[in-house]
XYZ file of C-alpha atoms in Angstrom:
725
model
C 6.319 -44.855 -2.392
C 4.062 -44.188 -5.377
C 1.527 -41.418 -4.914
C -2.007 -41.628 -6.197
C -3.286 -38.963 -8.573
C -4.965 -37.151 -5.662
C -1.828 -37.397 -3.521
C 0.308 -36.020 -6.335
C -2.110 -33.132 -6.829
C -1.961 -32.298 -3.113
C 1.847 -32.328 -3.193
C 1.777 -30.007 -6.185
C -0.543 -27.649 -4.342
C 1.763 -27.595 -1.307
C 4.940 -26.983 -3.326
C 3.423 -24.332 -5.614
C 1.634 -22.319 -2.924
C 4.545 -22.624 -0.463
C 7.155 -21.434 -2.962
C 4.894 -18.615 -4.196
C 4.374 -17.281 -0.689
C 8.062 -17.643 0.189
C 9.122 -15.658 -2.864
C 6.274 -13.255 -2.209
C 7.874 -12.186 1.082
C 11.034 -11.241 -0.753
C 9.114 -9.370 -3.438
C 7.087 -7.533 -0.802
C 10.338 -6.456 0.854
C 11.502 -5.125 -2.533
C 8.224 -3.254 -2.987
C 7.086 -5.511 -5.837
C 3.587 -6.976 -6.365
C 2.952 -10.596 -5.429
C 2.242 -11.558 -9.044
C 5.969 -11.361 -9.872
C 6.749 -13.882 -7.131
C 4.038 -16.230 -8.383
C 5.254 -16.039 -11.972
C 8.837 -16.630 -10.845
C 7.724 -19.596 -8.732
C 6.127 -21.166 -11.798
C 9.245 -20.566 -13.904
C 11.556 -21.962 -11.197
C 9.475 -25.146 -10.954
C 9.467 -25.618 -14.723
C 12.096 -26.633 -17.242
C 13.823 -23.249 -17.008
C 15.420 -24.109 -13.645
C 14.215 -27.279 -11.907
C 14.046 -29.224 -15.157
C 17.516 -27.974 -16.062
C 19.191 -28.635 -12.705
C 17.282 -31.751 -11.640
C 15.104 -33.118 -14.438
C 14.206 -36.265 -12.479
C 12.672 -34.174 -9.701
C 10.620 -32.165 -12.177
C 9.389 -35.315 -13.906
C 8.428 -36.773 -10.534
C 6.682 -33.622 -9.306
C 5.050 -32.685 -12.624
C 4.744 -35.818 -14.767
C 3.216 -35.381 -18.191
C 0.103 -37.257 -17.060
C -0.676 -34.546 -14.457
C -0.502 -31.631 -16.907
C -4.154 -31.899 -18.084
C -5.353 -31.881 -14.480
C -3.267 -28.799 -13.669
C -4.567 -27.066 -16.765
C -8.235 -27.746 -15.993
C -7.977 -26.625 -12.356
C -6.022 -23.543 -13.373
C -8.751 -22.699 -15.899
C -11.364 -22.838 -13.124
C -9.157 -20.506 -11.088
C -8.866 -18.161 -14.063
C -12.640 -18.098 -14.539
C -13.087 -17.037 -10.904
C -10.232 -14.552 -11.166
C -11.582 -12.910 -14.318
C -14.932 -12.647 -12.549
C -13.168 -10.767 -9.737
C -11.489 -8.470 -12.277
C -14.914 -7.673 -13.663
C -16.130 -6.900 -10.149
C -13.307 -4.396 -9.691
C -14.286 -2.411 -12.783
C -16.383 0.421 -11.388
C -18.195 2.740 -13.868
C -17.972 5.506 -11.264
C -14.266 5.739 -12.092
C -15.194 7.383 -15.390
C -17.072 10.303 -13.861
C -15.460 13.602 -14.750
C -12.548 11.984 -16.568
C -14.156 10.771 -19.783
C -12.226 12.777 -22.372
C -8.721 12.401 -20.946
C -9.142 8.736 -20.006
C -10.512 7.752 -23.424
C -7.711 9.578 -25.265
C -4.945 8.141 -23.058
C -6.307 4.590 -22.916
C -6.973 4.336 -26.631
C -3.578 5.830 -27.453
C -1.998 3.291 -25.092
C -3.708 0.558 -27.150
C -3.162 1.929 -30.638
C 0.548 2.722 -30.196
C 1.687 -0.684 -28.846
C -0.760 -2.465 -31.164
C 0.863 -0.770 -34.158
C 4.378 -1.534 -32.913
C 3.465 -5.154 -32.149
C 1.828 -5.603 -35.541
C 4.870 -4.056 -37.219
C 7.218 -6.365 -35.326
C 5.086 -9.336 -36.414
C 6.298 -8.821 -39.986
C 9.836 -9.641 -38.856
C 8.915 -12.312 -36.310
C 6.417 -14.294 -38.387
C 8.837 -16.497 -40.319
C 10.961 -17.184 -37.215
C 8.551 -17.384 -34.262
C 5.371 -18.914 -35.665
C 4.317 -22.026 -37.532
C 3.720 -21.775 -41.255
C 0.212 -23.152 -40.732
C -0.793 -20.072 -38.702
C -2.467 -17.395 -40.870
C -0.360 -14.258 -41.000
C -3.364 -12.060 -40.198
C -4.033 -14.005 -36.989
C -0.388 -13.703 -35.932
C -0.312 -9.954 -36.594
C -3.572 -9.317 -34.726
C -2.513 -11.413 -31.769
C 0.892 -9.710 -31.464
C -0.809 -6.323 -31.511
C -3.291 -7.273 -28.775
C -0.621 -8.966 -26.628
C 1.421 -5.744 -26.657
C -1.636 -3.647 -25.703
C -2.636 -5.293 -22.421
C -2.458 -3.413 -19.096
C -2.764 -5.398 -15.856
C -5.711 -3.666 -14.197
C -5.589 -5.660 -10.903
C -1.818 -5.265 -10.452
C -2.067 -1.565 -11.281
C -4.915 -1.087 -8.795
C -2.892 -2.761 -6.033
C 0.222 -0.684 -6.775
C -1.824 2.520 -6.711
C -3.465 1.534 -3.429
C -0.216 0.601 -1.709
C 1.571 3.729 -2.970
C -1.290 6.004 -1.823
C -1.887 7.152 -5.379
C -5.423 5.862 -5.833
C -7.033 9.195 -4.903
C -4.350 11.427 -6.352
C -4.774 13.053 -9.741
C -2.290 10.631 -11.327
C -3.762 7.529 -9.713
C -7.379 8.408 -10.477
C -6.545 9.027 -14.135
C -4.353 5.914 -14.425
C -6.946 3.548 -12.929
C -9.626 5.011 -15.186
C -7.429 4.572 -18.255
C -6.594 1.010 -17.189
C -10.298 0.202 -16.827
C -11.089 1.531 -20.314
C -7.950 -0.163 -21.645
C -8.936 -3.498 -20.130
C -12.432 -3.483 -21.592
C -11.216 -2.399 -25.030
C -8.297 -4.828 -25.125
C -10.435 -7.788 -24.057
C -13.027 -6.959 -26.704
C -10.224 -6.887 -29.288
C -8.888 -10.182 -27.991
C -12.324 -11.766 -28.186
C -12.507 -10.625 -31.806
C -9.042 -12.081 -32.527
C -9.939 -15.394 -30.863
C -13.102 -15.621 -32.932
C -11.044 -15.086 -36.109
C -8.429 -17.676 -35.095
C -11.028 -20.291 -34.223
C -13.147 -19.671 -37.328
C -12.561 -21.767 -40.405
C -14.129 -19.186 -42.721
C -14.502 -15.365 -42.695
C -18.289 -15.687 -42.597
C -18.019 -17.849 -39.473
C -15.830 -15.194 -37.805
C -18.378 -12.504 -38.664
C -21.223 -14.657 -37.347
C -19.291 -15.320 -34.110
C -18.746 -11.586 -33.638
C -22.439 -10.808 -34.188
C -23.545 -13.499 -31.733
C -21.023 -12.197 -29.155
C -22.380 -8.648 -29.527
C -25.915 -9.966 -29.123
C -24.907 -11.839 -25.982
C -23.320 -8.687 -24.502
C -26.522 -6.752 -25.231
C -28.589 -9.488 -23.547
C -26.375 -9.395 -20.438
C -26.609 -5.606 -20.182
C -30.324 -5.292 -20.885
C -31.676 -8.487 -19.353
C -29.322 -9.818 -16.678
C -27.950 -6.588 -15.225
C -31.369 -5.278 -13.969
C -31.975 -8.620 -12.243
C -28.544 -8.426 -10.591
C -29.316 -4.857 -9.490
C -32.447 -6.062 -7.679
C -30.510 -8.959 -6.189
C -27.725 -6.634 -5.027
C -30.217 -4.329 -3.322
C -31.181 -7.212 -1.028
C -27.583 -7.941 -0.076
C -26.626 -5.026 2.148
C -23.799 -6.827 3.931
C -21.798 -10.025 3.985
C -24.454 -11.609 6.206
C -27.015 -10.971 3.494
C -25.109 -13.158 1.036
C -26.557 -16.507 2.077
C -25.808 -19.839 0.436
C -28.826 -19.616 -1.823
C -27.750 -16.266 -3.295
C -24.159 -17.513 -3.563
C -25.225 -20.662 -5.401
C -27.420 -18.668 -7.799
C -24.587 -16.237 -8.542
C -22.084 -19.029 -9.185
C -24.527 -20.814 -11.469
C -25.027 -17.637 -13.488
C -21.256 -17.111 -13.606
C -20.617 -20.616 -14.908
C -23.483 -20.306 -17.392
C -22.028 -17.037 -18.723
C -18.592 -18.631 -19.090
C -20.140 -21.635 -20.855
C -22.100 -19.372 -23.209
C -19.023 -17.487 -24.420
C -17.092 -20.743 -24.770
C -19.860 -22.146 -26.994
C -20.014 -18.879 -28.954
C -16.313 -19.278 -29.705
C -14.623 -16.450 -27.787
C -13.424 -18.429 -24.713
C -14.998 -18.937 -21.275
C -12.852 -16.205 -19.677
C -14.768 -13.494 -21.515
C -18.072 -14.686 -20.110
C -16.810 -14.638 -16.522
C -15.255 -11.200 -17.026
C -18.465 -9.822 -18.534
C -20.622 -11.253 -15.757
C -18.423 -9.633 -13.094
C -18.412 -6.313 -14.934
C -22.218 -6.019 -15.127
C -22.799 -6.714 -11.425
C -23.754 -3.347 -9.862
C -21.146 -2.019 -7.456
C -23.821 -0.515 -5.187
C -25.831 -2.543 -2.716
C -23.044 -4.667 -1.271
C -23.308 -7.663 -3.621
C -19.996 -7.042 -5.408
C -18.082 -6.519 -2.153
C -19.588 -9.594 -0.523
C -18.868 -11.801 -3.546
C -15.262 -10.593 -3.722
C -14.706 -11.284 -0.047
C -16.144 -14.788 -0.368
C -14.275 -15.825 -3.502
C -11.000 -13.947 -3.588
C -8.967 -16.053 -1.181
C -9.990 -19.299 -2.869
C -9.304 -17.968 -6.351
C -6.124 -16.000 -5.682
C -4.435 -18.044 -2.954
C -5.467 -21.600 -3.806
C -6.248 -21.887 -7.525
C -4.415 -19.070 -9.297
C -0.895 -20.244 -8.316
C -1.630 -23.428 -10.305
C -2.034 -21.263 -13.388
C 1.381 -19.722 -12.763
C 2.906 -23.165 -12.308
C 1.271 -24.344 -15.518
C 2.594 -21.233 -17.302
C 6.025 -21.883 -15.820
C 6.018 -25.426 -17.170
C 5.410 -23.949 -20.608
C 8.100 -21.268 -20.232
C 11.474 -22.545 -21.424
C 14.225 -19.987 -20.965
C 16.565 -22.504 -22.563
C 14.877 -21.841 -25.920
C 16.528 -18.405 -25.905
C 19.848 -20.044 -26.617
C 21.238 -17.723 -29.279
C 22.226 -14.043 -29.359
C 19.605 -13.552 -32.065
C 16.822 -14.853 -29.804
C 17.918 -12.640 -26.919
C 18.119 -9.681 -29.298
C 14.530 -10.330 -30.408
C 13.483 -10.635 -26.771
C 15.113 -7.276 -26.013
C 13.396 -5.764 -29.047
C 10.013 -7.001 -27.803
C 10.648 -5.407 -24.392
C 11.739 -2.152 -26.030
C 8.729 -1.980 -28.341
C 6.352 -2.857 -25.498
C 7.741 -0.040 -23.338
C 7.836 2.460 -26.194
C 4.255 1.727 -27.148
C 2.704 1.718 -23.694
C 4.900 4.194 -21.848
C 5.473 6.524 -24.775
C 1.907 6.478 -26.060
C 0.333 6.936 -22.602
C 2.777 9.667 -21.496
C 2.410 11.731 -24.677
C -1.370 11.398 -24.623
C -1.489 12.425 -20.955
C 0.687 15.460 -21.676
C -1.530 16.350 -24.640
C -4.662 16.230 -22.423
C -3.260 18.648 -19.838
C -1.095 16.689 -17.388
C 2.358 17.932 -16.406
C 5.417 16.054 -17.637
C 5.882 14.467 -14.189
C 2.262 13.318 -14.080
C 2.396 12.142 -17.702
C 5.537 10.134 -17.000
C 3.925 8.500 -13.961
C 0.834 7.578 -15.996
C 3.056 6.097 -18.706
C 4.933 3.956 -16.169
C 1.700 2.732 -14.586
C 0.062 1.861 -17.905
C 3.148 -0.164 -18.851
C 2.291 -2.682 -16.092
C 1.262 -6.027 -17.592
C 1.587 -8.776 -14.986
C -0.953 -11.576 -14.834
C -3.226 -10.304 -17.598
C -0.404 -10.660 -20.107
C 0.135 -14.283 -19.050
C -3.539 -15.042 -19.594
C -3.353 -13.638 -23.124
C -0.122 -15.502 -23.882
C -1.528 -18.814 -22.704
C -4.531 -18.272 -24.955
C -2.190 -17.670 -27.893
C -0.148 -20.749 -27.115
C -3.266 -22.918 -26.713
C -4.588 -21.666 -30.053
C -1.241 -22.324 -31.713
C -0.817 -18.705 -32.803
C 2.553 -18.254 -31.075
C 5.427 -20.685 -30.657
C 6.932 -21.752 -27.297
C 9.940 -19.545 -28.044
C 7.821 -16.424 -28.582
C 5.746 -17.390 -25.531
C 8.925 -17.380 -23.430
C 10.025 -14.017 -24.818
C 6.659 -12.462 -24.053
C 6.672 -13.886 -20.511
C 10.065 -12.266 -19.942
C 8.628 -9.004 -21.302
C 5.665 -9.203 -18.912
C 7.982 -9.762 -15.939
C 10.360 -6.938 -16.881
C 7.643 -4.344 -17.515
C 5.842 -5.223 -14.261
C 9.067 -5.235 -12.235
C 10.074 -1.810 -13.552
C 6.828 -0.143 -12.507
C 7.552 0.410 -8.813
C 11.177 1.677 -9.020
C 10.440 3.938 -11.997
C 7.369 5.314 -10.245
C 9.498 6.195 -7.227
C 11.871 8.154 -9.462
C 9.276 9.932 -11.591
C 6.622 10.508 -8.915
C 8.378 10.219 -5.518
C 6.437 9.922 -2.259
C 7.590 13.413 -1.248
C 5.752 14.836 -4.254
C 2.584 13.024 -3.216
C 2.911 14.290 0.363
C 3.166 17.868 -0.902
C 0.135 17.261 -3.111
C -1.849 16.179 -0.047
C -0.772 19.193 1.984
C -3.298 22.033 2.132
C -1.547 25.326 2.940
C -3.267 27.557 5.478
C -3.098 31.248 4.528
C -1.814 33.518 7.282
C -1.805 37.262 7.580
C 1.714 38.761 7.612
C 1.569 39.585 11.333
C -0.160 36.390 12.453
C 2.009 33.986 14.492
C 2.650 30.575 12.999
C 0.315 27.984 14.535
C 1.660 25.148 16.628
C 1.063 22.027 14.535
C 0.577 18.598 16.108
C 0.487 15.305 14.225
C -1.041 12.444 16.225
C -0.289 8.987 14.834
C -3.050 6.568 15.813
C -2.499 2.838 15.432
C -5.464 1.668 17.515
C -8.434 3.147 19.313
C -7.048 2.920 22.859
C -4.716 5.887 22.366
C -7.460 8.256 21.208
C -8.752 9.723 24.523
C -5.252 10.261 25.936
C -4.109 12.028 22.770
C -7.110 14.365 22.881
C -6.307 15.220 26.510
C -2.690 15.923 25.589
C -3.761 17.930 22.557
C -6.025 20.137 24.676
C -3.218 20.839 27.109
C -0.681 21.635 24.383
C -2.916 23.921 22.348
C -4.864 25.879 24.945
C -7.527 28.317 23.806
C -7.932 30.703 20.888
C -4.987 32.817 22.081
C -2.679 29.966 21.099
C -3.185 29.254 17.359
C -2.735 25.577 16.578
C -3.549 22.830 14.098
C -4.093 19.196 15.053
C -3.976 16.259 12.658
C -4.763 12.619 13.457
C -3.077 10.140 11.121
C -3.987 6.459 10.780
C -2.030 4.268 8.362
C -3.696 1.190 6.906
C -1.346 -1.766 6.367
C -1.206 -3.185 2.834
C -3.907 -5.680 1.994
C -4.218 -8.224 -0.774
C -7.968 -7.807 -0.911
C -9.669 -6.528 -4.041
C -8.716 -2.907 -4.577
C -12.261 -1.535 -4.619
C -12.830 -2.849 -1.098
C -10.140 -0.391 -0.010
C -11.196 2.408 -2.352
C -14.740 2.453 -1.033
C -13.892 2.547 2.675
C -13.987 5.941 4.404
C -10.488 5.340 5.781
C -9.066 4.967 2.297
C -10.616 8.284 1.301
C -9.070 9.970 4.307
C -12.515 10.741 5.737
C -13.115 8.469 8.730
C -16.371 8.953 10.580
C -16.800 8.778 14.313
C -19.867 6.556 14.057
C -17.833 3.815 12.374
C -15.782 1.277 14.310
C -12.057 1.603 13.815
C -8.913 3.179 15.276
C -9.895 6.734 14.332
C -13.376 6.677 15.846
C -12.405 7.230 19.539
C -10.122 10.207 18.902
C -12.621 11.883 16.549
C -15.513 11.307 18.952
C -13.538 12.465 22.014
C -12.353 15.582 20.181
C -15.932 16.365 19.167
C -17.124 16.103 22.771
C -14.399 18.413 24.062
C -14.657 20.955 21.237
C -11.152 20.248 19.969
C -10.760 20.474 16.190
C -8.864 17.438 14.874
C -8.382 16.867 11.158
C -8.303 13.132 10.391
C -5.995 11.696 7.740
C -5.865 8.074 6.664
C -4.366 6.101 3.812
C -2.686 2.809 3.021
C 1.037 2.605 3.695
C 3.658 -0.052 3.091
C 6.303 2.197 4.735
C 4.661 3.568 7.897
C 7.700 5.301 9.389
C 8.620 7.121 6.192
C 5.011 8.053 5.475
C 4.634 9.519 8.970
C 7.728 11.656 8.393
C 6.581 12.710 4.917
C 3.149 13.685 6.210
C 4.671 15.633 9.098
C 6.932 17.499 6.691
C 4.076 18.252 4.310
C 1.913 19.566 7.166
C 4.891 21.443 8.706
C 4.294 19.691 12.034
C 6.191 20.975 15.081
C 5.605 17.786 17.044
C 4.857 14.192 16.068
C 3.063 12.210 18.781
C 3.074 8.447 18.395
C 0.588 6.273 20.235
C 1.868 3.258 22.125
C 0.274 0.124 23.495
C 1.575 -2.982 25.167
C 3.581 -4.662 22.385
C 4.401 -8.222 21.546
C 7.077 -10.075 23.501
C 10.498 -8.479 23.132
C 9.305 -5.222 21.550
C 10.020 -1.931 23.308
C 8.709 1.635 23.263
C 11.558 3.071 21.225
C 12.033 0.171 18.815
C 10.709 -0.696 15.383
C 8.627 1.985 13.685
C 9.166 4.467 16.542
C 12.936 4.179 16.118
C 12.634 4.756 12.366
C 10.422 7.819 12.842
C 12.824 9.284 15.399
C 15.732 8.676 13.042
C 14.076 10.194 9.943
C 11.803 12.950 11.280
C 12.796 16.599 11.030
C 10.387 17.572 13.833
C 10.418 16.636 17.501
C 8.964 13.201 18.194
C 7.103 12.155 21.330
C 5.734 8.758 22.318
C 2.644 8.847 24.513
C 2.453 5.910 26.918
C -1.156 6.331 28.022
C -2.066 4.857 31.390
C -5.400 6.552 31.803
C -4.457 10.167 31.005
C -7.668 12.173 31.400
C -6.305 15.492 32.654
C -2.949 17.288 32.785
C -2.575 19.329 35.980
C 0.807 18.332 37.408
C 3.798 17.396 35.249
C 7.196 15.945 36.194
C 10.174 16.716 33.920
C 13.452 14.863 34.601
C 16.223 17.213 33.376
C 19.968 16.770 33.029
C 20.620 19.158 30.149
C 20.705 17.021 27.004
C 19.039 18.269 23.850
C 16.261 15.720 24.344
C 15.769 17.009 27.885
C 15.515 20.515 26.425
C 12.822 19.279 24.026
C 10.925 17.804 26.995
C 11.373 21.076 28.867
C 9.998 22.988 25.884
C 6.831 20.897 25.951
C 6.497 21.450 29.705
C 6.902 25.195 29.100
C 4.141 25.045 26.522
C 1.883 23.049 28.864
C 2.485 25.703 31.516
C 1.724 28.524 29.076
C -1.355 26.987 27.438
C -2.984 25.000 30.221
C -1.477 26.455 33.414
C -0.172 23.113 34.606
C 2.072 22.783 37.657
C 5.591 21.776 36.569
C 8.229 20.060 38.666
C 11.745 19.870 37.213
C 13.804 17.048 38.685
C 17.602 17.118 38.447
C 19.454 13.981 39.546
C 23.111 14.213 40.605
C 25.586 11.542 41.595
C 26.084 11.017 45.341
C 29.854 11.100 44.749
C 29.793 14.671 43.389
C 29.931 17.708 45.711
C 26.617 19.357 46.291
C 26.056 22.698 44.642
C 23.932 24.533 42.153
C 23.759 22.487 38.893
C 24.782 24.594 35.900
C 22.312 22.654 33.720
C 19.430 24.345 35.537
C 20.351 27.777 34.178
C 18.091 27.308 31.171
C 15.308 26.011 33.439
C 15.272 29.129 35.595
C 15.439 31.413 32.580
C 12.329 29.765 31.164
C 10.567 29.412 34.517
C 11.365 32.435 36.707
C 11.170 31.593 40.383
C 8.758 34.461 40.865
C 6.134 32.660 38.810
C 4.036 30.203 40.767
C 3.381 26.617 39.793
C 7.034 25.773 39.008
C 9.173 23.700 41.373
C 12.815 22.620 41.238
C 14.106 19.481 42.867
C 17.711 18.332 43.064
C 18.291 14.830 44.377
C 21.434 12.734 44.709
C 20.928 9.171 43.609
C 23.082 6.437 42.143
C 20.320 5.489 39.691
C 18.561 8.335 37.836
C 15.867 5.873 36.749
C 15.058 4.935 40.341
C 15.031 8.596 41.344
C 12.478 9.427 38.643
C 10.318 6.415 39.518
C 10.383 7.301 43.233
C 9.406 10.923 42.580
C 6.665 9.888 40.130
C 5.202 7.452 42.669
C 4.934 9.976 45.499
C 4.409 13.355 43.856
C 0.795 13.111 42.692
C 1.641 13.812 39.054
C -0.554 13.216 36.005
C 2.199 13.012 33.389
C 5.952 12.475 33.173
C 7.627 14.276 30.262
C 11.066 12.749 29.788
C 13.697 13.127 27.090
C 15.311 10.153 25.419
C 18.694 9.464 26.982
C 20.894 6.754 28.412
C 20.744 8.359 31.879
C 17.001 7.657 31.981
C 17.366 4.171 30.477
C 15.706 5.350 27.259
C 17.554 5.143 23.977
C 16.311 4.859 20.413
C 16.995 1.408 19.011
C 15.675 -0.719 16.213
C 15.321 -3.945 18.167
C 14.059 -4.582 21.680
C 17.381 -4.819 23.496
C 16.885 -2.320 26.354
C 14.964 -2.565 29.593
C 13.235 0.849 29.619
C 12.439 0.576 33.315
C 10.783 3.984 33.544
C 8.186 2.895 30.996
C 7.797 -0.568 32.433
C 7.535 0.323 36.135
C 5.868 3.737 36.122
C 2.178 3.794 36.951
C 1.791 7.243 35.376
C 1.335 8.211 31.758
C 4.572 9.196 30.066
C 5.553 11.392 27.146
C 8.951 10.251 25.865
C 10.477 13.048 23.771
C 13.314 13.070 21.254
C 14.781 16.036 19.393
C 16.285 14.594 16.204
C 18.627 17.421 15.233
C 22.263 16.430 15.800
C 23.253 19.284 18.103
C 25.661 19.055 20.982
C 24.161 18.450 24.407
C 25.777 21.540 25.913
C 23.194 23.976 27.251
C 23.541 27.279 25.374
C 23.618 30.602 27.155
C 20.676 31.876 25.121
C 17.430 30.288 26.180
C 16.360 29.311 22.676
C 19.625 28.522 20.911
C 19.558 24.917 19.855
C 16.088 24.501 21.283
C 13.348 22.403 19.783
C 10.382 23.907 17.893
C 8.180 23.396 20.941
C 10.699 25.197 23.142
C 11.093 28.083 20.689
C 7.340 28.512 20.312
C 6.815 28.314 24.059
C 9.430 31.002 24.704
C 8.226 33.255 21.903
C 11.277 32.747 19.681
C 10.535 32.487 15.947
C 10.961 28.983 14.515
């Protein structure tokens, strides 16, 4: 069956987007940005793989007659994308960082530009046509080596929680300055390449400068007034959207007619739109999915069709490709790192900035396609530079982990609390909030565990934002991304902050983006020196259990005790049931009950379940219980029951005892075991009508109850019994 031109285009869309998203899942799992998957998808669909393995399929899917259509649609996608890049450039990034950012960014342009221009002397006879002026080739090689991928860098910083760190703030500022400078240089180079005479190039440059001045002085004030009227997404009606798109297209057309390419006009128009007033955010939200998900993958496919790995068919070509990668890394990484060290950063921070500035990604591909369209570079050099862009972008994440590990960032976020030499260490709680329903119950538990002023304590509420592919400034400008959520805003943190405010409990909110929630919870707990991590729980999807998934990973990695709060309307803690058979997790649960008794005066019932087949007698495992809770003190009860099923015994006691909370240790005897997948029944959680606190002590100690009351005990148990941690 022969497809029409429209049918073929739809098939191309389906194949390109489908393969990009499929590879994107793998890249996300590897911690890599989506742009690498999209570039690889384009290369795999081109002559480098599909055309090599199955040329008939490639000719059928991408016949030569469809190439112009792909190119035109991809150019429309690029115009929208460059507009979005301009929207992301926020002048507020430069505040307080002018000197260092200018020095680092300009050094990161000059150094690779010089190395690229120097390499052009050796590459010119081999990798360019004789008809190309040598000056144009040298200038283009220098600019191509100098590019930093601002959008990819912004996304990496956001996902790695570096955006508001010292390193991230400096790197994103340098990338913004770098982007503007490099694109101005590229516009100048394009004007020279397109000009037939030096006077024409000079005239093109003057007209371009005049156009930039007109946009800044004439169009920007109008956009500021327009943005003031758009306070939210609802304010961006179709009339305003149509006017904005018309101005965008007119700006792109103007720069194309001037002679410096339409992409510069779209980038400039996005850059001058004020970031206050809501217009920039609303435009990004409207356009990003169409540009990035639908149209931009066509550009990668078109670039892939032009990338021919088979052209690197000699050791000499591969050696030149390796040299390009080496020079690119030396120029960007070396220049940025040395400049950062010179301006006052530590060697670790300077190395991280160098790695981040070496990210090229999509922006490099845009520059390379311009060079190939203009005839400045050959297909062979185009392929080498594409490989360089992939390698430098791929190296960013793993090198960043080595040079600036997450543990270092967690310590940077930690704020030490000074204590007098004789002051007792406070009991530190870290509440992990995934949704708003767990907030009130956590506040109630926090009140009971901390007591009054006679029990020093610190409470932190942590909310992790899952990675998003939205424009980075949309995340930067939210209160959650700054770690400063407000109670008057909707969101998971609002209920716990509001409830704590009503009850007079001081809770310090923390929030940031995380691609590794379990590890980030453990790192934050370690940085804050938390004694107990409390995870919120809600009714999960089919097949998921309380102690599976992220909870299992936190329990496996955490150095502090971990508790999972199953909140079924916990509004007060007056009577607590503690099932106890002597395991270390039971001792951790007992330590929390001891603290609840000490801080809030709750009534505690300790339930010991024995087998009906065993002779009745005093259980030796209750020795520790009586040492912690002397029988002379009121409000503590001991129950020993014989039952074939410990789970049923706990459920029966919980149903008839009038308790508010069941504090139970993880253990097979209670039907509660940590596991990655939902393979266990967890009947106590499923069938209990009461709120539960499921506790696990992660230290690998033996389950034998020590003679000393605090030997082998959890931090909560040691603090409750007055033993130093």
